[in-house]
Amino acid sequence: MKSLDSLNPVQKEAVLNTDGPVMILAGAGSGKTKTLVTRITYLLDAKNVSPHQLLALTFSNKAAKEMRERISHEVAMDIGSLQITTFHAFCAKLLRSEANYLGLSRNFTIYDEGESKAIAKSLLERRGISTKEINPYEILAYIDGLKNNGYYPGRDMPGGDGPETTDMFFGYFEEYESELHRANALDFGGLITAVIQLFEKFPEVASRYQNRYVYVLVDEYQDTNRAQFELIKILCEKRRNICVVGDEDQSIYSWRGADIRNILDFEKVFPDVKVLKLEQNYRSSKTIIEAASCVIEKNTLRKGKHMWTENPEGDAIDVVECFNDKDEAEFIAQETARLYKAGTPYKEMAVFYRSNAQARQIEDALRKYKIQYRVIGGVKFYERKEIKDMLSYLRLVINSKDSLALSRIINVPARGVGATSLRKLEVEAMNNNTSLWDIIEKIVDHSADYTHIKLSAKIKSSLSEFVTLINELRHLDQNKIKPSTIYEKVLHESGYYAFLKANKDYETLARLENLDELLNAITQFEESAEVPTLSGFLETITLDSSSDFDEAAKLIDGEISLMTVHGAKGLEFTHAFVVGAEENVFPSYRSVDGGEIAMEEERRLFYVAMTRAMIKLYITFAQGRMLFGQVKFNGPSRFIDEIPEKLFTWKKLKGHQEDRYDHSFTPGYQKNFDPYDQSQESHYDNEEVVYQIKETASAPLKSFHQPKFPKGASVVHSLYGAGKVEDSEGSGADEKVQIKFADGARKKFMVKFAPIVLA
DNA sequence: CACCGTTAAGTTTTT
DNA sequence: CTTAACGGTG
C-alpha cells in the first residue's frame, strides 16, 4: 500500500476518514489523485474491504483509466472486480443487467448527440416545421435540461420543480422519449435518469446495489449534474460512506449541466459531512499561485479555499501586449523557440485559448518557424462519415430496432433505396407501429402482403440482399464470432469498400486509412476486453471519445501543445501561454453581458488556465484583433486587472508602425481601453519594452521534420511510376505533395498513405 | 442525387 | 473572415 507518510496532514485525514460522508475540496495541483488512490488502497489493504464493495465514479474515461492504473500498481490483489468507471458506463452496465425492469432489452443502443439531433429534426419534420422556425438544438436543450435535472416521464420531482406539461417543448420531449424507446435506445442523459427511475420504481433493485456498494467515491464532483447527484444519493442511502472530491473553482462545465450547487449545498443534504480542504499546491511557483488566488477570490459562488505552496517564488508573470492577433502568434512562436534554445523541451510548453478559432493564427506562426505542435481536441475520429457508416451497420446487427442506424446505411452504398422509398417504408413502419427493420424484413419475406407499397422489383431485390447480409452477420455475432471478423465481412460484403475504392482522390485514401484504423481499434478491443463482444465494442466507442485512436492526449517529445482552456483541465506544463486575454474574447463576449454567474464561470476558466503553469506563465493580448471579418479593439481582459501588479511585468511588443490601423474604433467594444491614448500608456508603472519582433524572422531555429519529398524531388509511385514533386506542404504525418507524372498527370497525395519513394 | 450558390451565424464539448 | 446548412437546379 502507498505509505501514509508521504501525505500531508490533510491528505492523510482524507484517507483515514473512511466512514460517513466526506467532501474533499481539492485545489489545483494539490495531490488529489494521489490522495484518492491512497484512500482506495487503504480501504482495500488496511480495512480489508473487498474490491467488489467499492465504487469509484469519475467523469472522464481518462480519469478512470489513470486511477485504475495507479491503484493496480499499489495493491497486490486482483482488482478485477473493483469498479472505477464513468457515470455513464456504470449506468449502462447496470441497465444492461436490469434492462427487463424498464421494458428495455439488454442490447439497447446508446445515441450520441448527433443522433439525438437527428431525432429532434425528424420530430419537427413530422409536424411540418422547418428548422428555420425552430432550431432542433432548442428542443434538445430543453430535453437535455430536463434529463440533467433527473427528470423522466412521469417522475414526481423532489421539490416539485419538474416541467410543466404546458411548456412549449414538453410535447417534443414526450415524443422524443417514445422515439428512443421504439428504437430500443437511450441517450447520454437517459442513461442516468433510467437508473434513477429503476431505483425509484423498484426499491428491491435499489436495495441490492445499496447493500453492495459499501464505499462510494466520486471524483470531479464539481462537474456532476443534479441527476448524477440524485443517483449518488440513492446509492449511498444505506451505507452513507460517500466521499466526493472536487474543486468548485474548477467547475467549468455548467453549460453542460454541471451544477455547482452540488458542492455548495452538499452540507444541506449531508449535515454530518466532514469537509476537508487540500490547499497546499505542489505544482506552481508562489507567484503563479498567489496571482491565481487573487483572481478566483473575486468569485462569490464558492466555499473558499486559500491555496499556498512551499515552491519557490519564481519569475514574475509576463503580461504581453501585442499589436494584433498576428503579432501575438508571432510572439508565441519566437518566445517558445527562445525557451527551447534555453533548454525547455517543447512538450513542456502549452498554449491555451478560449475558443478553437484562435488556434489557427498560432498554428500558422508555429509552422512558419518550423516548430512542431499538436492541437489537442478537434474532429473526433468516430464522427467521421465513413466511421459512422460502418458503426451504423454494426449497430443494426446488434439492435434491429435502431432505425436511425438503418436509415443511415440503407442506401450507402447506393442500393436504389432513395429518400422517397425510405419515406414510404418509414410511414409503413409508423402505421404498423413497428420498426423500420421489421417492416423491411416483412416486405422481403411476404412481398404479396405489401403490394400497397409501390416498390420496384429492383428495390425489393436489393432490400432482400440487404436483409440477408444483416441476418448473416447477426448469426455470426450470436455464435460469438470475433467482432473484427464481422466488421471485415460488413465492410466488404456490403459493398462499402468497393464503393469507396471507386474514386481515387486523396480524400478517399484517408477514408480507407480510417477504416483500417477502425479495424485496428476493434482488434485492440478484442485483446484488452475480458469478453470481447461486438456490443461491448460499440458501447466503448460511444462512451469513450478518448479512444481517438491516435492517442491525442499523449504529449509527444518536441511538440508544443495547443488546446482550449477546457481541454487543459487536469494537465500541467512548466511553461504556459494564456492567449487572447481580452474583453469579449476571454471573457467571451457571450458572458460579458450574460450576468454575474456567467462571468464567474469565465473567471474559473481563467483560473484553470493560470494554474496549469508550473514555472512560467505568459498572458498575452492584442490591441486589435480580427474578429468576424473586422478589427475589434477590445482592451485587455478584466482578469488581468485582478492580478496584483507586483506579480507581473507588463511588456509591450514593439516593431510595428503605430498607424497600421486607422483610428476607427469598434463602437460598443471600447471599454476603457484606447491603444492610442498616450495617457493610458503607462497605466502600469513597471511597463517595459522587451520583445522585439523581427520582420525578417523566417530563419528556422530548428527544423525537426523537413519534408520528406521537397519541391523538385524526383519520386517513384508504385502505381503511377516516375514523377516530380511540384508542390509540398507540411511535414511529418501531415505532409502533402503534388506530383507531376511522366505522362503529364498531376496528383495530390498524403505522404503517410501514398506508396511513393525518392527516385 | 450531387453540386453550387446563398444565407446566417459565429464559446466551451468530460459522456 | 469562415463555415455550416439549406434550397434550388442540372
CSV table of C-alpha atoms in Angstrom, one decimal, chain A residues 262-694:
chain,number,residue,atom,x,y,z
A,262,ASN,CA,-23.9,20.1,-5.7
A,263,ILE,CA,-20.8,21.3,-4.0
A,264,LEU,CA,-22.2,24.4,-2.4
A,265,ASP,CA,-25.2,22.6,-0.9
A,266,PHE,CA,-23.7,19.3,-0.1
A,267,GLU,CA,-23.8,20.0,3.6
A,268,LYS,CA,-27.5,20.6,3.5
A,269,VAL,CA,-28.1,17.1,2.2
A,270,PHE,CA,-25.4,15.5,4.4
A,271,PRO,CA,-25.3,17.7,7.6
A,272,ASP,CA,-22.8,15.4,9.2
A,273,VAL,CA,-20.3,15.7,6.3
A,274,LYS,CA,-16.7,16.1,7.1
A,275,VAL,CA,-15.3,18.8,4.9
A,276,LEU,CA,-11.6,18.7,4.1
A,277,LYS,CA,-9.6,21.2,2.1
A,278,LEU,CA,-6.5,20.3,0.2
A,279,GLU,CA,-4.9,23.7,0.0
A,280,GLN,CA,-1.2,23.1,-0.5
A,281,ASN,CA,-0.2,23.2,-4.1
A,282,TYR,CA,2.7,21.2,-5.3
A,283,ARG,CA,2.7,22.3,-8.9
A,284,SER,CA,3.3,26.0,-9.3
A,285,SER,CA,5.5,28.8,-8.2
A,286,LYS,CA,4.4,31.1,-5.4
A,287,THR,CA,3.9,33.9,-7.9
A,288,ILE,CA,1.5,31.9,-10.0
A,289,ILE,CA,-0.4,30.6,-7.0
A,290,GLU,CA,-0.8,34.0,-5.5
A,291,ALA,CA,-1.9,35.5,-8.8
A,292,ALA,CA,-4.4,32.8,-9.5
A,293,SER,CA,-5.8,33.0,-6.0
A,294,CYS,CA,-6.3,36.7,-6.3
A,295,VAL,CA,-8.3,36.2,-9.4
A,296,ILE,CA,-10.5,33.4,-8.2
A,297,GLU,CA,-11.2,35.2,-4.9
A,298,LYS,CA,-13.3,37.7,-6.8
A,299,ASN,CA,-15.9,35.0,-7.2
A,300,THR,CA,-18.8,34.7,-4.8
A,301,LEU,CA,-20.1,31.3,-5.7
A,302,ARG,CA,-17.5,29.4,-3.8
A,303,LYS,CA,-16.9,27.8,-0.5
A,304,GLY,CA,-13.5,29.4,-0.3
A,305,LYS,CA,-10.0,27.9,-0.1
A,306,HIS,CA,-6.7,29.5,0.2
A,307,MET,CA,-4.0,27.9,-1.9
A,308,TRP,CA,-0.4,28.1,-0.7
A,309,THR,CA,2.8,26.5,-1.7
A,310,GLU,CA,6.3,25.8,-0.5
A,311,ASN,CA,7.6,26.1,-4.0
A,312,PRO,CA,10.0,28.9,-4.9
A,313,GLU,CA,8.9,32.4,-5.6
A,314,GLY,CA,9.5,32.0,-9.3
A,315,ASP,CA,9.5,34.5,-12.1
A,316,ALA,CA,7.0,37.3,-12.5
A,317,ILE,CA,4.2,36.6,-14.9
A,318,ASP,CA,4.6,38.2,-18.3
A,319,VAL,CA,1.6,40.2,-19.5
A,320,VAL,CA,2.4,40.8,-23.1
A,321,GLU,CA,0.6,43.5,-25.1
A,322,CYS,CA,0.7,42.8,-28.8
A,323,PHE,CA,-0.3,45.0,-31.7
A,324,ASN,CA,-2.7,42.5,-33.2
A,325,ASP,CA,-3.5,38.8,-33.3
A,326,LYS,CA,-0.9,38.1,-35.8
A,327,ASP,CA,1.9,39.6,-33.7
A,328,GLU,CA,0.6,37.7,-30.8
A,329,ALA,CA,1.0,34.4,-32.7
A,330,GLU,CA,4.4,35.6,-33.9
A,331,PHE,CA,5.4,36.3,-30.3
A,332,ILE,CA,4.3,32.8,-29.2
A,333,ALA,CA,6.5,31.2,-31.9
A,334,GLN,CA,9.5,33.4,-31.2
A,335,GLU,CA,9.3,33.1,-27.4
A,336,THR,CA,8.7,29.3,-27.5
A,337,ALA,CA,11.7,29.0,-29.8
A,338,ARG,CA,13.8,31.1,-27.4
A,339,LEU,CA,12.7,28.9,-24.5
A,340,TYR,CA,13.6,25.9,-26.4
A,341,LYS,CA,17.1,27.2,-27.1
A,342,ALA,CA,17.4,27.9,-23.5
A,343,GLY,CA,16.7,24.3,-22.6
A,344,THR,CA,13.0,23.9,-22.2
A,345,PRO,CA,11.7,20.9,-24.2
A,346,TYR,CA,8.7,21.8,-26.4
A,347,LYS,CA,6.5,19.2,-24.7
A,348,GLU,CA,6.7,21.3,-21.6
A,349,MET,CA,5.1,24.3,-23.2
A,350,ALA,CA,1.4,24.8,-23.9
A,351,VAL,CA,-0.8,27.5,-25.4
A,352,PHE,CA,-4.3,27.9,-24.0
A,353,TYR,CA,-7.0,29.8,-25.8
A,354,ARG,CA,-10.7,30.4,-25.1
A,355,SER,CA,-12.1,29.3,-28.4
A,356,ASN,CA,-10.8,27.0,-31.1
A,357,ALA,CA,-10.8,29.6,-33.8
A,358,GLN,CA,-7.8,31.2,-32.1
A,359,ALA,CA,-5.7,28.2,-32.8
A,360,ARG,CA,-5.3,29.0,-36.5
A,361,GLN,CA,-3.1,32.1,-36.2
A,362,ILE,CA,-0.9,30.4,-33.7
A,363,GLU,CA,-0.6,27.3,-35.9
A,364,ASP,CA,0.4,29.4,-38.9
A,365,ALA,CA,3.1,31.1,-36.9
A,366,LEU,CA,4.5,27.9,-35.4
A,367,ARG,CA,4.6,26.4,-38.9
A,368,LYS,CA,6.4,29.4,-40.2
A,369,TYR,CA,9.1,28.8,-37.6
A,370,LYS,CA,9.0,25.1,-38.2
A,371,ILE,CA,8.1,24.4,-34.6
A,372,GLN,CA,6.2,21.1,-34.2
A,373,TYR,CA,2.9,21.4,-32.4
A,374,ARG,CA,-0.1,19.3,-31.6
A,375,VAL,CA,-3.6,20.6,-31.4
A,376,ILE,CA,-5.5,18.7,-28.7
A,377,GLY,CA,-9.2,18.2,-29.4
A,378,GLY,CA,-10.8,18.8,-32.8
A,379,VAL,CA,-12.5,16.4,-35.1
A,380,LYS,CA,-13.4,13.2,-33.3
A,381,PHE,CA,-12.4,10.0,-35.0
A,382,TYR,CA,-15.7,8.4,-34.6
A,383,GLU,CA,-17.6,11.3,-36.0
A,384,ARG,CA,-16.1,10.9,-39.5
A,385,LYS,CA,-18.6,9.9,-42.0
A,386,GLU,CA,-17.1,6.6,-43.0
A,387,ILE,CA,-16.7,5.5,-39.4
A,388,LYS,CA,-20.3,6.4,-38.6
A,389,ASP,CA,-21.5,4.5,-41.6
A,390,MET,CA,-19.6,1.3,-40.6
A,391,LEU,CA,-20.7,1.7,-37.0
A,392,SER,CA,-24.3,2.0,-38.1
A,393,TYR,CA,-24.0,-1.3,-39.9
A,394,LEU,CA,-22.7,-2.9,-36.7
A,395,ARG,CA,-25.3,-1.2,-34.5
A,396,LEU,CA,-28.0,-2.5,-36.7
A,397,VAL,CA,-26.6,-6.0,-36.3
A,398,ILE,CA,-26.8,-5.7,-32.6
A,399,ASN,CA,-30.1,-3.9,-32.3
A,400,SER,CA,-32.6,-4.3,-35.2
A,401,LYS,CA,-34.8,-1.6,-33.8
A,402,ASP,CA,-32.1,1.0,-34.4
A,403,SER,CA,-34.0,2.7,-37.2
A,404,LEU,CA,-31.6,5.7,-37.2
A,405,ALA,CA,-28.7,3.4,-38.0
A,406,LEU,CA,-30.7,1.6,-40.6
A,407,SER,CA,-31.9,4.7,-42.4
A,408,ARG,CA,-28.3,6.0,-42.4
A,409,ILE,CA,-26.9,3.0,-44.3
A,410,ILE,CA,-29.8,1.5,-46.2
A,411,ASN,CA,-28.6,3.4,-49.3
A,412,VAL,CA,-24.9,3.5,-48.6
A,413,PRO,CA,-23.6,2.3,-50.9
A,414,ALA,CA,-26.4,3.1,-53.3
A,415,ARG,CA,-29.0,0.3,-53.4
A,416,GLY,CA,-31.6,2.3,-55.3
A,417,VAL,CA,-33.4,3.0,-52.0
A,418,GLY,CA,-33.5,6.7,-52.1
A,419,ALA,CA,-35.3,9.2,-49.8
A,420,THR,CA,-38.7,8.6,-51.4
A,421,SER,CA,-38.6,4.9,-50.9
A,422,LEU,CA,-37.2,5.3,-47.4
A,423,ARG,CA,-40.0,7.7,-46.6
A,424,LYS,CA,-42.6,5.1,-47.8
A,425,LEU,CA,-41.0,2.5,-45.6
A,426,GLU,CA,-40.9,4.8,-42.6
A,427,VAL,CA,-44.6,5.6,-43.0
A,428,GLU,CA,-45.5,2.0,-43.2
A,429,ALA,CA,-43.5,1.2,-40.1
A,430,MET,CA,-45.2,4.0,-38.3
A,431,ASN,CA,-48.6,2.8,-39.4
A,432,ASN,CA,-47.9,-0.7,-38.3
A,433,ASN,CA,-46.4,0.6,-35.1
A,434,THR,CA,-43.2,-1.3,-35.7
A,435,SER,CA,-39.6,-0.7,-36.6
A,436,LEU,CA,-38.2,0.1,-39.9
A,437,TRP,CA,-36.2,-3.1,-40.0
A,438,ASP,CA,-39.2,-5.2,-39.1
A,439,ILE,CA,-41.2,-3.8,-42.0
A,440,ILE,CA,-38.4,-4.3,-44.5
A,441,GLU,CA,-38.0,-7.9,-43.4
A,442,LYS,CA,-41.7,-8.5,-43.8
A,443,ILE,CA,-41.8,-6.9,-47.2
A,444,VAL,CA,-38.9,-9.2,-48.2
A,445,ASP,CA,-40.4,-12.3,-46.8
A,446,HIS,CA,-44.1,-11.7,-47.6
A,447,SER,CA,-44.0,-9.5,-50.6
A,448,ALA,CA,-47.6,-10.3,-51.5
A,449,ASP,CA,-49.0,-8.7,-48.4
A,450,TYR,CA,-47.3,-5.4,-49.1
A,451,THR,CA,-48.4,-4.6,-52.7
A,452,HIS,CA,-49.8,-1.4,-51.5
A,453,ILE,CA,-46.3,-0.1,-51.0
A,454,LYS,CA,-45.1,0.7,-54.5
A,455,LEU,CA,-41.6,-0.5,-54.7
A,456,SER,CA,-39.8,-1.6,-57.9
A,457,ALA,CA,-38.6,-5.1,-58.3
A,458,LYS,CA,-35.1,-3.8,-58.3
A,459,ILE,CA,-35.5,-2.2,-54.9
A,460,LYS,CA,-37.2,-5.3,-53.5
A,461,SER,CA,-34.3,-7.5,-54.6
A,462,SER,CA,-31.7,-5.2,-53.1
A,463,LEU,CA,-33.6,-5.0,-49.9
A,464,SER,CA,-33.7,-8.7,-49.8
A,465,GLU,CA,-29.9,-8.9,-50.3
A,466,PHE,CA,-29.5,-6.4,-47.5
A,467,VAL,CA,-31.7,-8.3,-45.1
A,468,THR,CA,-29.8,-11.5,-45.9
A,469,LEU,CA,-26.5,-9.8,-45.1
A,470,ILE,CA,-27.6,-8.3,-41.8
A,471,ASN,CA,-29.1,-11.6,-40.7
A,472,GLU,CA,-26.0,-13.5,-41.5
A,473,LEU,CA,-24.0,-11.0,-39.5
A,474,ARG,CA,-26.4,-11.4,-36.6
A,475,HIS,CA,-25.9,-15.1,-36.8
A,476,LEU,CA,-22.2,-14.7,-36.6
A,477,ASP,CA,-22.5,-12.3,-33.6
A,478,GLN,CA,-24.7,-14.8,-31.8
A,479,ASN,CA,-22.2,-17.5,-32.4
A,480,LYS,CA,-19.6,-15.4,-30.7
A,481,ILE,CA,-17.6,-14.8,-33.9
A,482,LYS,CA,-14.9,-12.1,-33.3
A,483,PRO,CA,-16.1,-8.5,-33.9
A,484,SER,CA,-13.2,-7.9,-36.2
A,485,THR,CA,-14.3,-10.8,-38.4
A,486,ILE,CA,-17.9,-9.4,-38.5
A,487,TYR,CA,-16.5,-6.0,-39.3
A,488,GLU,CA,-14.5,-7.1,-42.2
A,489,LYS,CA,-17.4,-9.0,-43.6
A,490,VAL,CA,-19.6,-5.9,-43.4
A,491,LEU,CA,-17.0,-3.8,-45.0
A,492,HIS,CA,-16.6,-6.0,-48.0
A,493,GLU,CA,-19.9,-7.7,-48.4
A,494,SER,CA,-22.0,-4.6,-48.0
A,495,GLY,CA,-20.1,-3.2,-51.0
A,496,TYR,CA,-18.9,-0.3,-48.9
A,497,TYR,CA,-15.3,-0.9,-49.5
A,498,ALA,CA,-15.7,-1.2,-53.3
A,499,PHE,CA,-17.9,1.8,-53.3
A,500,LEU,CA,-15.2,3.9,-51.6
A,501,LYS,CA,-12.4,2.4,-53.7
A,502,ALA,CA,-14.3,3.6,-56.8
A,503,ASN,CA,-13.0,7.1,-56.5
A,504,LYS,CA,-9.3,7.7,-56.4
A,505,ASP,CA,-8.9,11.1,-54.8
A,506,TYR,CA,-6.7,11.5,-51.9
A,507,GLU,CA,-9.6,12.1,-49.5
A,508,THR,CA,-10.6,8.5,-50.3
A,509,LEU,CA,-7.2,7.3,-49.3
A,510,ALA,CA,-7.6,9.0,-45.9
A,511,ARG,CA,-11.1,7.4,-45.5
A,512,LEU,CA,-9.7,3.9,-46.3
A,513,GLU,CA,-7.0,4.5,-43.9
A,514,ASN,CA,-9.6,5.5,-41.2
A,515,LEU,CA,-11.4,2.2,-41.9
A,516,ASP,CA,-8.2,0.4,-41.3
A,517,GLU,CA,-7.8,2.3,-38.1
A,518,LEU,CA,-11.3,1.2,-37.0
A,519,LEU,CA,-10.3,-2.4,-37.6
A,520,ASN,CA,-7.2,-1.7,-35.5
A,521,ALA,CA,-9.4,-0.3,-32.7
A,522,ILE,CA,-11.6,-3.4,-32.8
A,523,THR,CA,-8.7,-5.7,-32.7
A,524,GLN,CA,-7.2,-3.8,-29.8
A,525,PHE,CA,-10.5,-4.0,-28.0
A,526,GLU,CA,-10.6,-7.8,-28.6
A,527,GLU,CA,-7.2,-8.0,-27.0
A,528,SER,CA,-8.0,-5.9,-23.9
A,529,ALA,CA,-11.6,-6.8,-23.1
A,530,GLU,CA,-12.4,-9.7,-21.0
A,531,VAL,CA,-15.4,-10.6,-23.1
A,532,PRO,CA,-14.9,-9.0,-26.5
A,533,THR,CA,-18.4,-8.8,-27.9
A,534,LEU,CA,-19.5,-6.5,-30.7
A,535,SER,CA,-22.0,-4.8,-28.5
A,536,GLY,CA,-19.2,-4.2,-25.9
A,537,PHE,CA,-17.1,-2.5,-28.5
A,538,LEU,CA,-19.9,-0.3,-29.7
A,539,GLU,CA,-20.6,0.9,-26.2
A,540,THR,CA,-16.9,1.7,-25.7
A,541,ILE,CA,-16.9,3.7,-28.8
A,542,THR,CA,-19.9,5.8,-27.9
A,543,LEU,CA,-19.0,6.3,-24.3
A,544,ASP,CA,-15.3,6.9,-24.7
A,545,SER,CA,-14.3,9.7,-27.0
A,546,SER,CA,-10.8,9.5,-25.8
A,547,SER,CA,-10.5,6.3,-27.8
A,548,ASP,CA,-9.4,8.7,-30.5
A,549,PHE,CA,-7.0,6.1,-31.7
A,550,ASP,CA,-4.1,8.4,-32.4
A,551,GLU,CA,-3.8,9.0,-28.6
A,552,ALA,CA,-4.4,12.6,-28.9
A,553,ALA,CA,-3.8,13.1,-25.2
A,554,LYS,CA,-0.3,11.8,-25.2
A,555,LEU,CA,2.3,14.5,-25.1
A,556,ILE,CA,4.9,13.9,-27.7
A,557,ASP,CA,8.5,15.0,-27.4
A,558,GLY,CA,9.3,18.0,-29.4
A,559,GLU,CA,5.7,19.2,-29.8
A,560,ILE,CA,4.1,22.2,-28.2
A,561,SER,CA,0.5,21.5,-27.1
A,562,LEU,CA,-2.3,23.8,-28.3
A,563,MET,CA,-5.7,23.5,-26.7
A,564,THR,CA,-8.7,25.3,-25.3
A,565,VAL,CA,-8.8,26.1,-21.7
A,566,HIS,CA,-11.4,23.4,-21.2
A,567,GLY,CA,-9.1,20.9,-22.8
A,568,ALA,CA,-6.4,21.9,-20.4
A,569,LYS,CA,-8.1,20.9,-17.2
A,570,GLY,CA,-6.1,18.4,-15.3
A,571,LEU,CA,-2.9,19.0,-17.2
A,572,GLU,CA,0.3,20.8,-16.2
A,573,PHE,CA,3.2,22.4,-18.1
A,574,THR,CA,6.3,24.1,-17.0
A,575,HIS,CA,5.6,27.0,-19.4
A,576,ALA,CA,2.1,28.1,-20.3
A,577,PHE,CA,0.8,30.8,-22.5
A,578,VAL,CA,-2.8,32.1,-22.0
A,579,VAL,CA,-3.6,33.9,-25.2
A,580,GLY,CA,-6.3,36.3,-26.2
A,581,ALA,CA,-6.7,37.8,-22.8
A,582,GLU,CA,-9.1,40.5,-24.0
A,583,GLU,CA,-12.6,41.5,-23.1
A,584,ASN,CA,-15.1,39.8,-25.4
A,585,VAL,CA,-12.6,37.0,-26.1
A,586,PHE,CA,-11.6,35.9,-22.6
A,587,PRO,CA,-14.1,36.5,-21.0
A,588,SER,CA,-16.1,35.5,-24.0
A,589,TYR,CA,-18.5,38.1,-25.5
A,590,ARG,CA,-21.3,35.8,-24.6
A,591,SER,CA,-20.5,36.1,-21.0
A,592,VAL,CA,-19.7,39.8,-20.9
A,593,ASP,CA,-23.3,40.7,-20.9
A,594,GLY,CA,-24.5,37.3,-19.6
A,595,GLY,CA,-24.7,38.3,-16.0
A,596,GLU,CA,-22.5,37.6,-12.9
A,597,ILE,CA,-23.0,33.9,-12.9
A,598,ALA,CA,-21.7,33.5,-16.4
A,599,MET,CA,-18.8,35.8,-15.6
A,600,GLU,CA,-17.8,33.7,-12.6
A,601,GLU,CA,-17.5,30.7,-14.8
A,602,GLU,CA,-15.3,32.6,-17.1
A,603,ARG,CA,-13.2,33.6,-14.1
A,604,ARG,CA,-12.9,29.9,-13.1
A,605,LEU,CA,-11.8,29.2,-16.6
A,606,PHE,CA,-9.1,31.8,-16.4
A,607,TYR,CA,-8.1,30.4,-13.0
A,608,VAL,CA,-7.9,26.9,-14.5
A,609,ALA,CA,-5.7,28.3,-17.3
A,610,MET,CA,-3.3,30.1,-14.9
A,611,THR,CA,-2.9,27.1,-12.6
A,612,ARG,CA,-1.7,24.8,-15.4
A,613,ALA,CA,1.7,26.6,-15.3
A,614,MET,CA,4.4,25.4,-13.0
A,615,ILE,CA,7.3,27.7,-13.6
A,616,LYS,CA,6.4,30.5,-16.0
A,617,LEU,CA,3.1,32.0,-17.1
A,618,TYR,CA,2.6,34.3,-20.0
A,619,ILE,CA,-0.7,36.1,-20.6
A,620,THR,CA,-0.9,37.8,-24.0
A,621,PHE,CA,-3.5,40.1,-25.5
A,622,ALA,CA,-3.8,42.1,-28.7
A,623,GLN,CA,-4.7,45.7,-29.1
A,624,GLY,CA,-6.6,44.9,-32.2
A,625,ARG,CA,-7.9,41.6,-33.2
A,626,MET,CA,-9.6,40.4,-36.4
A,627,LEU,CA,-13.0,39.1,-35.4
A,628,PHE,CA,-15.9,38.3,-37.7
A,629,GLY,CA,-14.1,40.0,-40.5
A,630,GLN,CA,-13.3,43.2,-38.9
A,631,VAL,CA,-10.7,44.5,-36.5
A,632,LYS,CA,-12.0,45.0,-33.0
A,633,PHE,CA,-10.3,46.8,-30.2
A,634,ASN,CA,-11.5,45.1,-27.1
A,635,GLY,CA,-8.9,46.1,-24.5
A,636,PRO,CA,-7.2,43.8,-22.0
A,637,SER,CA,-9.2,41.3,-20.0
A,638,ARG,CA,-10.6,42.3,-16.7
A,639,PHE,CA,-8.9,39.3,-15.3
A,640,ILE,CA,-5.5,40.8,-15.9
A,641,ASP,CA,-6.6,43.7,-13.7
A,642,GLU,CA,-7.4,41.3,-11.0
A,643,ILE,CA,-3.8,40.1,-10.7
A,644,PRO,CA,-1.8,42.2,-8.3
A,645,GLU,CA,0.6,44.4,-10.2
A,646,LYS,CA,3.6,43.3,-8.3
A,647,LEU,CA,3.2,39.8,-9.6
A,648,PHE,CA,3.5,40.6,-13.3
A,649,THR,CA,5.6,42.5,-15.7
A,650,TRP,CA,3.8,44.4,-18.4
A,651,LYS,CA,5.6,44.0,-21.7
A,652,LYS,CA,4.8,45.7,-24.9
A,653,LEU,CA,5.7,44.2,-28.2
A,654,LYS,CA,7.4,46.7,-30.4
A,655,GLY,CA,8.5,46.6,-34.0
A,656,HIS,CA,5.4,47.9,-35.8
A,657,GLN,CA,4.2,51.1,-37.3
A,658,GLU,CA,1.7,52.6,-34.9
A,659,ASP,CA,-0.5,53.8,-37.7
A,660,ARG,CA,-1.2,50.5,-39.4
A,661,TYR,CA,-4.9,50.8,-38.5
A,662,ASP,CA,-7.0,53.9,-38.9
A,663,HIS,CA,-8.4,55.1,-35.7
A,664,SER,CA,-12.0,53.9,-36.2
A,665,PHE,CA,-12.8,52.0,-33.1
A,666,THR,CA,-15.4,49.4,-32.9
A,667,PRO,CA,-18.4,51.0,-31.1
A,668,GLY,CA,-19.5,49.3,-28.0
A,669,TYR,CA,-16.4,47.3,-27.5
A,670,GLN,CA,-14.1,50.1,-26.5
A,671,LYS,CA,-14.5,49.8,-22.7
A,672,ASN,CA,-11.8,51.9,-21.0
A,673,PHE,CA,-9.0,50.9,-23.3
A,674,ASP,CA,-7.7,53.0,-26.0
A,675,PRO,CA,-4.5,51.8,-27.6
A,676,TYR,CA,-3.7,55.2,-29.0
A,677,ASP,CA,-4.3,57.2,-25.9
A,678,GLN,CA,-0.9,58.2,-24.6
A,679,SER,CA,-2.2,59.0,-21.1
A,680,GLN,CA,-3.1,55.4,-20.7
A,681,GLU,CA,0.3,54.1,-22.0
A,682,SER,CA,1.8,53.8,-18.6
A,683,HIS,CA,-1.1,52.6,-16.7
A,684,TYR,CA,1.3,50.1,-15.3
A,685,ASP,CA,4.5,51.6,-13.8
A,686,ASN,CA,6.5,48.5,-14.5
A,687,GLU,CA,5.9,48.6,-18.2
A,688,GLU,CA,8.9,47.9,-20.2
A,689,VAL,CA,9.6,47.1,-23.8
A,690,VAL,CA,11.3,43.8,-24.2
A,691,TYR,CA,10.4,41.6,-27.1
A,692,GLN,CA,11.4,42.7,-30.5
A,693,ILE,CA,9.6,41.3,-33.4
A,694,LYS,CA,12.0,40.8,-36.3
